[in-house]
XYZ file of C-alpha atoms in Angstrom:
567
model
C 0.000 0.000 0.000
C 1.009 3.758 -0.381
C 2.521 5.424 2.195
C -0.164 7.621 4.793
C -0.120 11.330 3.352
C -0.995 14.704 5.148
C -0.946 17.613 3.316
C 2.880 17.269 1.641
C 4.766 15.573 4.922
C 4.320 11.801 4.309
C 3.493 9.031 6.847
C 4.871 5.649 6.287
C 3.279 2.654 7.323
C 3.464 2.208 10.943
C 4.425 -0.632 13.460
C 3.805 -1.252 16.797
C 7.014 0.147 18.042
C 6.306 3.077 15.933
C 2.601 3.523 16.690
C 3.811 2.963 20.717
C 6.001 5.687 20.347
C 3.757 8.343 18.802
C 1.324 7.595 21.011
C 3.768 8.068 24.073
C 4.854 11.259 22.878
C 1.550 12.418 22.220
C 0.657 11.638 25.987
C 3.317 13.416 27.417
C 2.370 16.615 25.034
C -0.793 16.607 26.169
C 0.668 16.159 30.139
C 2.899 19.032 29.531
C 0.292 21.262 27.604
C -2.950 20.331 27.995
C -4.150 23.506 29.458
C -2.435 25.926 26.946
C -3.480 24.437 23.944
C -6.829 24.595 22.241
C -9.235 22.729 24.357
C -11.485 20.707 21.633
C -8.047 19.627 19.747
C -6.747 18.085 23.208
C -10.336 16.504 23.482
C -9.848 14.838 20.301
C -6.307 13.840 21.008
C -7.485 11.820 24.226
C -10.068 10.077 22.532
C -7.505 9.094 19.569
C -5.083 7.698 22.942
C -7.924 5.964 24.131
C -8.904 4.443 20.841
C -5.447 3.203 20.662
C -5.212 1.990 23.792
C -8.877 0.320 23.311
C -8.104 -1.413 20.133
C -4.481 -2.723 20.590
C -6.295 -4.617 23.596
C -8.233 -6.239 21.446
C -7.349 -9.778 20.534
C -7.536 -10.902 16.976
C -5.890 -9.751 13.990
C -9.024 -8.120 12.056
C -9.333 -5.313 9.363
C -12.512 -3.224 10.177
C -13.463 -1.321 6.458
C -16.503 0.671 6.329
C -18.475 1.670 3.363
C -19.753 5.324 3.667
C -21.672 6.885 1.652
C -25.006 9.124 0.557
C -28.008 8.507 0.038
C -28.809 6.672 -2.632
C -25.456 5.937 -3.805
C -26.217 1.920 -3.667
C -23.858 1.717 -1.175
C -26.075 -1.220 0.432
C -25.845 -2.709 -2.675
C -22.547 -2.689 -3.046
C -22.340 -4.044 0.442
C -24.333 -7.271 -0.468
C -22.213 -7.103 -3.782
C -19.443 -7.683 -2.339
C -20.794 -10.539 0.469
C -22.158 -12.247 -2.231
C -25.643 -12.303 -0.276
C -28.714 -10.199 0.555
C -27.538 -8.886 4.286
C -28.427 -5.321 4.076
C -31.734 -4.333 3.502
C -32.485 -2.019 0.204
C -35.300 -0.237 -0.599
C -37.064 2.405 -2.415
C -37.323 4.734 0.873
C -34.641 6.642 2.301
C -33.264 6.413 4.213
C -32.983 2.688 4.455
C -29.700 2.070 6.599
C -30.737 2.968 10.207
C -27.500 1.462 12.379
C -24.394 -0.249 11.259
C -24.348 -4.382 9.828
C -21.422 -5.760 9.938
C -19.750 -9.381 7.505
C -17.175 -11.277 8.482
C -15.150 -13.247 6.991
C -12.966 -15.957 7.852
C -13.324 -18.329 11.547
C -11.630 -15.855 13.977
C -14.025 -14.482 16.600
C -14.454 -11.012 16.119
C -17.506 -10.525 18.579
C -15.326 -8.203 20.848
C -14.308 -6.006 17.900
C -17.680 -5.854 16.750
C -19.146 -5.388 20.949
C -16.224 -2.247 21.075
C -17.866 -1.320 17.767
C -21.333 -1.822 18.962
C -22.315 -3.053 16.142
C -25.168 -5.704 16.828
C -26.353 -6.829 12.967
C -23.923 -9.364 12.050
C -23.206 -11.762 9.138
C -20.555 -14.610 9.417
C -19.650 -15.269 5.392
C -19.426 -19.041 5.174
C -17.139 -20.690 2.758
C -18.630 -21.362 -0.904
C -21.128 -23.693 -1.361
C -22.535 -23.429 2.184
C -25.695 -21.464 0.607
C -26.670 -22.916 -2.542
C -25.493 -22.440 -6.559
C -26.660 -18.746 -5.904
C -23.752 -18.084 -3.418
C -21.218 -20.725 -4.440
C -20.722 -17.986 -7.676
C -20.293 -14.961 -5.074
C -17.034 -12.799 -6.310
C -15.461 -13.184 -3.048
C -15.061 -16.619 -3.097
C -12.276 -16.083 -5.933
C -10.015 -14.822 -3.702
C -10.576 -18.091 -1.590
C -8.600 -17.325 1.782
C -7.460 -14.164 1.467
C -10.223 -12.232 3.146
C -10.229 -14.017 5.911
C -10.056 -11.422 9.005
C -11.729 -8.720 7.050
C -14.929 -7.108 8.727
C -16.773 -5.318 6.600
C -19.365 -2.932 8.024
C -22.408 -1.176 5.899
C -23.269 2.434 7.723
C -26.152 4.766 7.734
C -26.127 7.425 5.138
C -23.875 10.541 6.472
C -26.542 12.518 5.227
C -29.447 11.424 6.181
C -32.763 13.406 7.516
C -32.074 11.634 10.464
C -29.679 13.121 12.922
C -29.383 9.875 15.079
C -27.996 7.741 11.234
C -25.886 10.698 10.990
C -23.932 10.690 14.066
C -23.759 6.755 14.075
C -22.348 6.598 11.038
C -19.231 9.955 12.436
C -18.860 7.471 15.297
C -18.137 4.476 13.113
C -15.931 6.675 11.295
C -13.670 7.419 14.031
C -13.453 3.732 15.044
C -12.028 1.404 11.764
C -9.024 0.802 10.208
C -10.385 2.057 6.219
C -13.056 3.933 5.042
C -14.288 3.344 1.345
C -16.174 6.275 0.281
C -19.437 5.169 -1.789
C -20.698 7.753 -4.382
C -22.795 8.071 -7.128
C -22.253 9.969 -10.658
C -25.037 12.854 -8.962
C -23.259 13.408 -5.773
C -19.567 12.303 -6.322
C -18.955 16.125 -6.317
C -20.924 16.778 -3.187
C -19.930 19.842 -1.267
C -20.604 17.643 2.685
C -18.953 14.825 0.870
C -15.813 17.008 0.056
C -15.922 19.378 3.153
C -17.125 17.101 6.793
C -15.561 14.289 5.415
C -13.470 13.479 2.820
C -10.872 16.786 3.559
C -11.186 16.118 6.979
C -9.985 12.643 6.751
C -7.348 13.260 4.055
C -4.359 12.109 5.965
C -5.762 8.852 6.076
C -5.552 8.224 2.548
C -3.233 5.269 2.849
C -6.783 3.525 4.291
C -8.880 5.485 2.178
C -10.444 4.541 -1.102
C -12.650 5.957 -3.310
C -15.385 4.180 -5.265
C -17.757 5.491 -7.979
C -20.941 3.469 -8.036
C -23.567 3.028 -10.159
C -21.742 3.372 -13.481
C -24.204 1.208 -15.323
C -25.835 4.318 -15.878
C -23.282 5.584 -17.714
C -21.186 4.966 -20.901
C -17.984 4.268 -20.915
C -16.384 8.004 -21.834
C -18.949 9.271 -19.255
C -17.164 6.859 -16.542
C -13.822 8.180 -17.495
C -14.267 11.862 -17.389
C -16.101 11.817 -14.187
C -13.160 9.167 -12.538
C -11.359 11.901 -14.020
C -13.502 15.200 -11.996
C -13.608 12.813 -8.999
C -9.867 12.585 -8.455
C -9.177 16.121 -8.951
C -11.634 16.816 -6.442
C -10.039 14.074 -3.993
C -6.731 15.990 -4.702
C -8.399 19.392 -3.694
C -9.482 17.643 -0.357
C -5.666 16.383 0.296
C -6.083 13.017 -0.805
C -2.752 13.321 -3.393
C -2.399 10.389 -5.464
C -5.974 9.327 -5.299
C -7.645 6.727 -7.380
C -11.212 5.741 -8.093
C -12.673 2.733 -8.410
C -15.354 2.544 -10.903
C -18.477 -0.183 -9.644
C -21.811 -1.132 -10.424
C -23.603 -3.622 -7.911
C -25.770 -4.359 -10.459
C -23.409 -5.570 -13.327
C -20.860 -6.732 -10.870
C -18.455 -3.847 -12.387
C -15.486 -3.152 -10.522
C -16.957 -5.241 -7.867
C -13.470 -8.338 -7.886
C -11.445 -5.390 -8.302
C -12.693 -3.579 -4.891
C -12.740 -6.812 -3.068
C -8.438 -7.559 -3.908
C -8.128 -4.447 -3.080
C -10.016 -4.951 0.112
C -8.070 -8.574 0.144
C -4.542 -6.497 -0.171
C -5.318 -4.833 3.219
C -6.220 -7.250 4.807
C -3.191 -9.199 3.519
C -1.345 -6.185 4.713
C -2.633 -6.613 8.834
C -1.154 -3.028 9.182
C -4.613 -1.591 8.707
C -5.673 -1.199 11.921
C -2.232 0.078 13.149
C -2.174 2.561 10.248
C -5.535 4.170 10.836
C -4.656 4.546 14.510
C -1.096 5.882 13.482
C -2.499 8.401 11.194
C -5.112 9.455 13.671
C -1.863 10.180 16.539
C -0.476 12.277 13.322
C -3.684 14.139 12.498
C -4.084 14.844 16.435
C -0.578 16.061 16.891
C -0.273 18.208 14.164
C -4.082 20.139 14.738
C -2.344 20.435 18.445
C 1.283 21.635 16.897
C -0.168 24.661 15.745
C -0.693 25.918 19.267
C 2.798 26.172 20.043
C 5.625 28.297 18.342
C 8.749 26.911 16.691
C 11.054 28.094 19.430
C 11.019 29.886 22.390
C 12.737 32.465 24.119
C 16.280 31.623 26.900
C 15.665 34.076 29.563
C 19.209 33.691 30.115
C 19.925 35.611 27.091
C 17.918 38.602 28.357
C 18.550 41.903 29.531
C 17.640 41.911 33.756
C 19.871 44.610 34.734
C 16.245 46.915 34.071
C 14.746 43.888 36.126
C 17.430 43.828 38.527
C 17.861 47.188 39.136
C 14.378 48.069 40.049
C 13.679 45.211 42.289
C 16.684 46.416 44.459
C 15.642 50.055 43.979
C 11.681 48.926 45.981
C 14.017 46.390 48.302
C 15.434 49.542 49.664
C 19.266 48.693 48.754
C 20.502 52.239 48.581
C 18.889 53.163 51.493
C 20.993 50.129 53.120
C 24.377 50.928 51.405
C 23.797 54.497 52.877
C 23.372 52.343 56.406
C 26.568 50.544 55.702
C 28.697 53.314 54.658
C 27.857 55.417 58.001
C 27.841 52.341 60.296
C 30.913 51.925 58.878
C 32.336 55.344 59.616
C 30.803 55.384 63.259
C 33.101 51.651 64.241
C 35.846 53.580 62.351
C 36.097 56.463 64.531
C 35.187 54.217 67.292
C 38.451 52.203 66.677
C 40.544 55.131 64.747
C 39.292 58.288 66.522
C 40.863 60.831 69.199
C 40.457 58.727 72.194
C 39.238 61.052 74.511
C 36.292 61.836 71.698
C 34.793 58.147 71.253
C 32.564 58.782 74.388
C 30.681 61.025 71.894
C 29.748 58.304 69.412
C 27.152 56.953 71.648
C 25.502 60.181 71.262
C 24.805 58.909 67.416
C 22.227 56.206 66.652
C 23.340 53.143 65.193
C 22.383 53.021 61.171
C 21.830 49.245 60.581
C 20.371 48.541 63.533
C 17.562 51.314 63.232
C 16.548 49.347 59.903
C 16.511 46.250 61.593
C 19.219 44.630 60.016
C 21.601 42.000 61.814
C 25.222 42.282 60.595
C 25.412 38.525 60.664
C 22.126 37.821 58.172
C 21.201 35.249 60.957
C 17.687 34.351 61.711
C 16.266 33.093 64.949
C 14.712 29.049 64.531
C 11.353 28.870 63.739
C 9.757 26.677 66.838
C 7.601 23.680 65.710
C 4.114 24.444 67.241
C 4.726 28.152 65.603
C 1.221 28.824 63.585
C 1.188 29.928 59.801
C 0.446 33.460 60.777
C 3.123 34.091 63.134
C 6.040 33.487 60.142
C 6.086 36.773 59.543
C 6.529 37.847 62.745
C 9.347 35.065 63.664
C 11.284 35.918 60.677
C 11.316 39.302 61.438
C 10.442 42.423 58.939
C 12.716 45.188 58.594
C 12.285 48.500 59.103
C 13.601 49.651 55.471
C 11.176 52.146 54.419
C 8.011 51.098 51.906
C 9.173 51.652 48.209
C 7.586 54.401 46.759
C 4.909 54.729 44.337
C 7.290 55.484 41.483
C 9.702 52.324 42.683
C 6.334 50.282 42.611
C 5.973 51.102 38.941
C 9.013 50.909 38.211
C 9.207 47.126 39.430
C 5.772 46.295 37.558
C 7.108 47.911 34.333
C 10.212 45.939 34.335
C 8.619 43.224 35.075
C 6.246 43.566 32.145
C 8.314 43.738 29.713
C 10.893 41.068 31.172
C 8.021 38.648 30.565
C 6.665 40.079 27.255
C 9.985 39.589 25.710
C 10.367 36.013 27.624
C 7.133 35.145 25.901
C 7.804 36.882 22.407
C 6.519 34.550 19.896
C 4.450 32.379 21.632
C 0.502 31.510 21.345
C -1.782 33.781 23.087
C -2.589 30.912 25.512
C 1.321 30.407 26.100
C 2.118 34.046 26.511
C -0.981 34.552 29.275
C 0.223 31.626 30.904
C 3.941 32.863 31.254
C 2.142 36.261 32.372
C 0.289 34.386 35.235
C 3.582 32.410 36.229
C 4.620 36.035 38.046
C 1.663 36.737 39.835
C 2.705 36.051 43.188
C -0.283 37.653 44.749
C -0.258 41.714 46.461
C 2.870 42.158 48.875
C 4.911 38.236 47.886
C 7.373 39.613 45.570
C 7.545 42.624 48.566
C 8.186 40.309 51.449
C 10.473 37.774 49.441
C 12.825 41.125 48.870
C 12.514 42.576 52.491
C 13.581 38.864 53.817
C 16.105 38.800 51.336
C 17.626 42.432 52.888
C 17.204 41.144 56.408
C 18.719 37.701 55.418
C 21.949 39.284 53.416
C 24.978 39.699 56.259
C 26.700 42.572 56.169
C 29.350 41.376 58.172
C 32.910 42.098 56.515
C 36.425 41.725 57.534
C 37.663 44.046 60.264
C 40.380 46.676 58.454
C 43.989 45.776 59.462
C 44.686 49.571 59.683
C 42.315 50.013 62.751
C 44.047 47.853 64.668
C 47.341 49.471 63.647
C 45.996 53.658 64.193
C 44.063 51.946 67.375
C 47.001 51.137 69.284
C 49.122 54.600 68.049
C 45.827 56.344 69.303
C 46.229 53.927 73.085
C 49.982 55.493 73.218
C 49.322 58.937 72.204
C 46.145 58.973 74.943
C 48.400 57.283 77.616
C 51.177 59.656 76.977
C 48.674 62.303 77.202
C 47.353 60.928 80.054
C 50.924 60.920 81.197
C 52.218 64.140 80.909
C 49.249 65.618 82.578
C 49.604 63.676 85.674
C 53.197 64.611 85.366
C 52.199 68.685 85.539
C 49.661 67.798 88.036
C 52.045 66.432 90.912
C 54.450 69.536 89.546
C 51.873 71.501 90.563
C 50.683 70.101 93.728
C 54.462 69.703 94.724
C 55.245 73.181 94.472
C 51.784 74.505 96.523
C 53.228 71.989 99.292
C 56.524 73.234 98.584
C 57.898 69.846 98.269
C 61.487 69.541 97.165
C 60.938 68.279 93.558
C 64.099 66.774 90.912
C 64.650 69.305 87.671
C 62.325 68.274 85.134
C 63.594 67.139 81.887
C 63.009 69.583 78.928
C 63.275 69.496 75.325
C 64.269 72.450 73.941
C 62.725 75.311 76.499
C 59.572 72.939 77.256
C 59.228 70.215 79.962
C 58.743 66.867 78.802
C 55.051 66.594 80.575
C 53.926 69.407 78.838
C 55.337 68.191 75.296
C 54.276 64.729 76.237
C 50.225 66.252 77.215
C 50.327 68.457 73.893
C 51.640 66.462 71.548
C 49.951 63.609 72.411
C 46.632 65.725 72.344
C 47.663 67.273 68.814
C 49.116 64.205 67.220
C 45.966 62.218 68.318
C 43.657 64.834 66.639
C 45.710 64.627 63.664
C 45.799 61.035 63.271
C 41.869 61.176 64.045
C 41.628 63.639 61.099
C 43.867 61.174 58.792
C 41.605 58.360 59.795
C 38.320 59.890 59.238
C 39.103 60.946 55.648
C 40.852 57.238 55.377
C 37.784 55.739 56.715
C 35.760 57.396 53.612
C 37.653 55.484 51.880
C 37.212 52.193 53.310
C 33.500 52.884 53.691
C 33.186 53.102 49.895
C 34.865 50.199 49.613
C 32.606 48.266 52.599
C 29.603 49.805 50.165
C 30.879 47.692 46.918
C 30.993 44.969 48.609
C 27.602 44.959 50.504
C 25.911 46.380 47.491
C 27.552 43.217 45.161
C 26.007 40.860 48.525
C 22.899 42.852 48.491
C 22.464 42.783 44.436
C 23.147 38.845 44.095
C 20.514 38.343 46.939
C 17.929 40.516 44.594
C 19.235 38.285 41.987
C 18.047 35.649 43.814
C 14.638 37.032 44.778
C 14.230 37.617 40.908
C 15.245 34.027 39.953
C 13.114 32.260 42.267
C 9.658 34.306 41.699
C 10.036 35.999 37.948
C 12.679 34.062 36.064
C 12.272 30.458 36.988
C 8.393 30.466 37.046
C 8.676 32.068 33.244
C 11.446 28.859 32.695
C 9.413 26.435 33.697
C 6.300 27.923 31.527
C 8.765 27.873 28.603
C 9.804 24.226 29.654
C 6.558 23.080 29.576
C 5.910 24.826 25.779
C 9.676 22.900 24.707
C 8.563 19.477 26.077
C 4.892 20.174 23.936
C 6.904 21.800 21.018
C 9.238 18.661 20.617
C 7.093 15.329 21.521
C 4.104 16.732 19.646
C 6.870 16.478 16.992
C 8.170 13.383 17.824
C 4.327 12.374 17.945
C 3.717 13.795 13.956
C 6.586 12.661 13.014
């Protein structure tokens, strides 16, 4: 048999390890999807998986083929034509064929095919001579054997007055392994023929044939040019490389032809698998076009807009501004004139007005601690609420970080990437204040404190020093106490050199260390700000970035099984 065609990709035949896995890919596109894509397409692609599933359960090896067909097209006819017996009923009222009858051929049970079918009329077709002269000459018995397995199944008119025949014969449809459509030389060009059928089933013409009945009424050129018109129609529904079969049930036209072609198929046991194959195809490729070709990495993006307005509302400069004057305040506390660092505990400390350990350490959250009380465990900062301005500027950035995450994508795909960031009024706000509280802004203690520290220890001691020194000078000489010359330098006594210029070279080196510690706290700043940023970072990762990755995850495991699944 030809290979299955859709539209100008081609099908081949498939086998069970093939048709196993389309179908698995098609399960896991629909379990990475389903919600995003269109919701009667993923409908139709779980009843093709359960068809599959249904019928490869199934024991036997039969070929279901179903003659569809108008109204008066003789497709009953043709049905008994081919049994070689009256089964179907045919009459002058339409419409005659009410519910499905099925023939079967060959020994095999097929009574649970034909109870998953539910198709109750059925005829077992006996070997030749079982019924008489009359069906001892039936044209199937030519081909002896070679049917055996086939089930061949007469439905209700498609278009029929009544709605019930109508949908019985869509349901059959969807169930066998080959359709043969049945038409006449008044309706072979029938618009519902060509449009809710025939072009809707077109990738199924590797189990598809077409048969032109009732060409007794006809002459021969007649027959040609309208096998002729019929095919080009067939190839306007999709059906490329389409024959017709020309019949007459009355003559017995065509009628051994149709049935080897029937007996090829059957000869062929791929029917079944085909059909089933082609439907996984059909149902991939209707879903396919709900996803794009590609999607966007996020990694390739531009966050530092992103970035930089999330730690704009988590208050980071107003924390670097912390750092850089706690910083100061322990510098002069360790670098400053020693008898001035009394006065530092006249100045509030920075961090610890916002809140914010040094460490980053949080208390343990006890056990029997209640939902509610997180908050409060955690502890909140005291980093003042972004402004309205910051607020938009984290929502714009924000936007358009996810509508250039999502360029390209479905509708469906792109809201869903949208809804992967709502975190819900104040979550993206608390995930950056814990993310401030949580950052340490411990850093190394400066070698050169130590080092001015100590020079600052001697020049206060000999301060200290030289003062005493003048004091018992002075209290000698009011008690008129005998005292040893004092050492000088110069024309001054060493206490009074040793009091000044420890007092002057300990405001000098005070001076020196305060513009030095401007320094270092700029310094302290780059590296809190590069903690602070990274922890923003992080905030961003965990509720924008990664929620948008795992939306475009989801649309790259859809994307590539529903294209392992269509091949």
């Amino acid at each position: 048999m030809s290979p299955i065609r859709m539209g100008k990709a081609k099908v081949k035949g498939a086998g069970v390890a093939e048709l196993g896995d389309r179908t698995t890919a098609l399960s896991l596109a629909l379990f990475a999807g389903a919600e995003e894509l269109d919701g009667a397409a993923v409908e139709r692609a779980r009843r093709v998986l359960d068809r599959a599933q249904e019928r490869s359960k199934i024991a036997g090896d039969h070929t279901v083929v179903a003659l569809a067909g108008a109204t008066g097209s003789g497709k009953s006819s043709l049905f008994n034509a081919l049994v070689g017996e009256q089964v179907a009923e045919i009459g002058a009222r339409r419409p005659t064929t009410a519910t499905p009858t099925a023939a079967v051929w060959g020994e095999s049970d097929a009574s649970e095919l034909l109870d998953w079918l539910r198709v109750d009329a059925r005829h077992l077709v006996g070997p030749a001579g079982d019924g008489g002269a009359e069906v001892a000459d039936r044209p199937s018995d030519m081909l002896s054997g070679k049917l055996n397995g086939l089930v061949l199944l007469d439905l209700p008119d498609f278009d029929s007055r009544e709605l019930s025949h109508r949908r019985e014969a869509e349901r059959i449809l969807e169930l066998v392994d080959m359709f043969v459509w049945v038409t006449d030389p008044q309706k072979y060009a029938d618009a519902r023929l060509h449009d809710e059928f025939v072009a809707l089933m077109a990738h199924h013409d590797a189990v598809t044939l077409a048969v032109l009945n009732q060409t007794d009424r006809l002459d021969v050129d007649a027959v040609k040019a309208l096998k002729k018109d019929f095919t080009k129609l067939l190839g306007a529904d999709g059906v490329h490389g389409a024959s017709v079969l020309a019949t007459s049930a009355v003559t017995g036209t065509g009628v051994p032809e149709l049935l080897q072609r029937l007996a090829n198929v059957v000869a062929g046991q791929a029917a079944s698998r085909q059909r089933l194959n082609a439907d996984v195809v059909a149902a991939a490729r209707r879903l396919r076009h709900g996803v794009a070709d590609q999607e966007v990495a996020t990694s390739r993006l531009d966050r530092d807009a992103l970035d930089a307005s999330l730690a704009r509302a988590a208050g980071v400069p107003i924390v670097l501004d912390a750092v850089s004057r706690d910083y100061r305040r322990e510098a002069f506390a360790h670098t400053g004139f020693l008898f001035a660092r009394w006065t530092r505990g006249f100045a509030a400390d920075p961090l610890r007005r916002l809140r914010l350990d040094r460490t980053g350490g949080r208390p343990p959250i006890p056990v029997e601690i209640e939902g509610s009380d997180v908050r409060a465990v955690l502890g909140r900062s005291s980093i003042p609420a972004p402004s309205a301005s910051a607020v938009s500027a984290v929502d714009l950035a924000t936007r358009s970080f996810v509508r250039e995450a999502s360029d390209g994508l479905p509708v469906k795909w792109a809201r869903a990437v949208e809804d992967a960031v709502d975190q819900g009024e104040g979550a993206l706000g608390d995930a950056l204040d814990q993310a401030m509280v949580g950052t340490s802004l411990r850093a190394r203690r400066p070698i050169w404190w130590l080092l001015v520290n100590v020079m600052q220890w001697i020049l206060g001691i000999t301060a200290a020093l030289g003062l005493l020194w003048l004091a018992a000078l002075w209290v000698a000489g009011l008690a008129q106490i005998p005292t040893p010359d004092t050492p000088t330098v110069g024309i001054l006594p060493v206490p009074l050199v040793m009091l000044v210029g420890g007092v002057l070279l300990g405001l000098l080196l005070g001076v020196v260390s305060r513009w030095w510690a401007r320094i270092g706290a700029s310094r302290r700043t780059a590296l809190i700000r590069k903690r602070l940023t990274e922890a923003v970072a992080k905030v961003a990762d965990e509720r924008i970035v990664s929620p948008v990755d795992e939306v475009l995850d989801r649309h790259r495991e859809t994307r590539e099984q529903l294209d392992r699944a269509a091949g």
